[in-house]
């Protein structure tokens, strides 16, 4: 077993494409996990509010959207629990394996065609805990591949984001189509198969990232800690039970009030957990200073994710109810694209007369075929495919931002402020069709709005993971990775409460979100210049 400087010296000699060995295996595992997660998300909302005759559970759209948001919120809330289990009990390697197994069982439960709300809740519990165990831990494992102050770390997390978005791009297209056009439960089963493949890849490549940091808990549980943990856990469980009992006695124990209670709990927990870490006797003064910096960025990230997550709820329902997703394939546009492709090929290759004649013949043949078969073709884009817009933009933007960061260097606060600013602009852009055109039937508005918000994600998401790993106290590495996901949890919890106001006035809804986004972006810039003084 390699330890300390010996491990990092050995690791520096095992570089592939200037990155540590084991990075590709971990990213591939995370890609399959994200394929499963986003594939489920692309159909879950529709599954809940579609009628029973259409294969759904026949819930109201507002209730389905709230449950959907709470599920997303709980996934990232449990990420802290996953980080705690990894740091104190199992270690990174075993925690990832356990999380993958729970996800597989959750997907299998979803694939059982019982059309039962309780079975749905059971499957979501398995998926919540499975994802909460796996996601922060695998990010921590990637961070452990790098030595201290390794400048390649930002690039490594950018590659991770590319893998995540590749899975998020393909899953709505494949699982979303299977779920909404063939059978919901078959789509969920396909998600289980995907996670099984991811687990096998992880187990096969684990020798590449075996080291003390990834095998053993970073802050092992001590015997005297067990009593405190049991007491605190018991108090929390009793408190939840008493509140639930009070709601039941008052006749207010229903799905909507339960969602509200969980939302309040999720919003409060991150700040309580921040205080728990801040006042721990295991962190020093410098780490406390870093935590204050992180708190500002955490609040900013929460606002960003509130806006970004409109894509999986509000925009998803827009795409299903309000937009015209039938497209006429224009022959002349296809002909122009074909001409450009052939022109580029001819100019890049020195062709003789014979080859030129052959290319011209192929061009004419394909043109005739397109005219016969595609001249009056209409294509229907499934609503679930709109969930692929964001990851598609992220994959397009990634190489552009990678080149930009080589030439320009901004502080993390400036990047965060710019990211939230773009998110706010993405919301305000929706006012054009909602107010001035009084129609959102053309899906191009959704496409452009998500494209603008995705610029903000490129500024916040990969940088956020890297900053968290850098600012995290030594004994709270995995838990701080989980803490970073709590910004997402809080955002989803807030969304579960505010989404009902979208139905009252879509224009007002997007206006308020946009103004909030721009205001926080400006505030962050002011804070940055105040700190510099």
XYZ file of N, CA and C in Angstrom, residues 8 10-24 27 142 145-147 149-159 402 406:
102
model
N 1.962 9.896 -4.082
C 1.848 10.967 -5.064
C 3.005 10.955 -6.048
N 4.484 8.144 -7.042
C 4.128 7.051 -7.943
C 3.013 7.497 -8.884
N 2.085 8.243 -8.311
C 0.939 8.681 -9.107
C 1.371 9.623 -10.218
N 2.381 10.437 -9.971
C 2.831 11.384 -10.988
C 3.495 10.680 -12.159
N 3.910 9.416 -11.942
C 4.520 8.647 -13.028
C 3.499 7.823 -13.794
N 2.245 7.864 -13.366
C 1.189 7.076 -13.996
C 0.189 7.988 -14.696
N 0.700 9.008 -15.338
C -0.181 9.991 -15.951
C -0.513 9.581 -17.377
N -1.821 9.652 -17.682
C -2.290 9.434 -19.050
C -2.939 10.724 -19.507
N -2.398 11.297 -20.573
C -2.889 12.589 -21.059
C -2.826 13.646 -19.952
N -1.725 13.608 -19.192
C -1.461 14.605 -18.156
C -2.476 14.558 -17.014
N -3.141 13.428 -16.822
C -4.082 13.269 -15.711
C -3.756 11.970 -14.966
N -4.109 11.889 -13.676
C -3.768 10.709 -12.882
C -4.450 9.441 -13.387
N -3.787 8.319 -13.177
C -4.374 7.028 -13.521
C -5.571 6.777 -12.607
N -6.625 6.237 -13.149
C -7.839 5.976 -12.383
C -8.925 7.002 -12.614
N -8.552 8.167 -13.165
C -9.546 9.211 -13.399
C -10.619 8.744 -14.387
N -10.191 8.093 -15.460
C -11.149 7.673 -16.493
C -12.132 6.638 -15.953
N -14.675 8.475 -13.689
C -15.577 9.307 -14.494
C -16.575 8.441 -15.261
N -11.997 11.341 -6.688
C -11.288 12.039 -7.770
C -10.366 13.096 -7.188
N -7.064 11.742 -6.026
C -6.093 11.335 -7.044
C -4.989 12.373 -7.222
N -5.229 13.582 -6.721
C -4.286 14.679 -6.925
C -3.544 15.001 -5.635
N -2.312 15.432 -5.774
C -1.549 15.898 -4.634
C -2.006 17.282 -4.206
N -2.225 21.105 -3.817
C -1.917 22.231 -4.717
C -1.623 21.771 -6.150
N -2.159 20.608 -6.540
C -1.991 20.111 -7.906
C -2.858 20.955 -8.840
N -2.220 21.647 -9.778
C -2.937 22.562 -10.668
C -3.817 21.846 -11.684
N -3.647 20.511 -11.812
C -4.471 19.760 -12.762
C -5.866 19.468 -12.224
N -6.099 19.783 -10.947
C -7.355 19.396 -10.308
C -8.571 20.032 -10.965
N -8.481 21.335 -11.302
C -9.606 22.000 -11.973
C -9.948 21.307 -13.286
N -8.909 20.917 -14.042
C -9.138 20.217 -15.308
C -9.782 18.856 -15.069
N -9.334 18.171 -13.995
C -9.903 16.868 -13.680
C -11.387 16.953 -13.392
N -11.807 17.965 -12.620
C -13.221 18.129 -12.320
C -14.003 18.613 -13.544
N -13.340 19.312 -14.452
C -14.002 19.698 -15.700
C -14.283 18.460 -16.550
N -13.313 17.524 -16.592
C -13.550 16.251 -17.281
C -14.704 15.491 -16.629
N -12.631 25.677 -21.635
C -11.282 25.177 -21.349
C -10.237 26.066 -22.019
N -7.483 29.184 -20.186
C -6.037 29.235 -20.427
C -5.556 30.669 -20.660
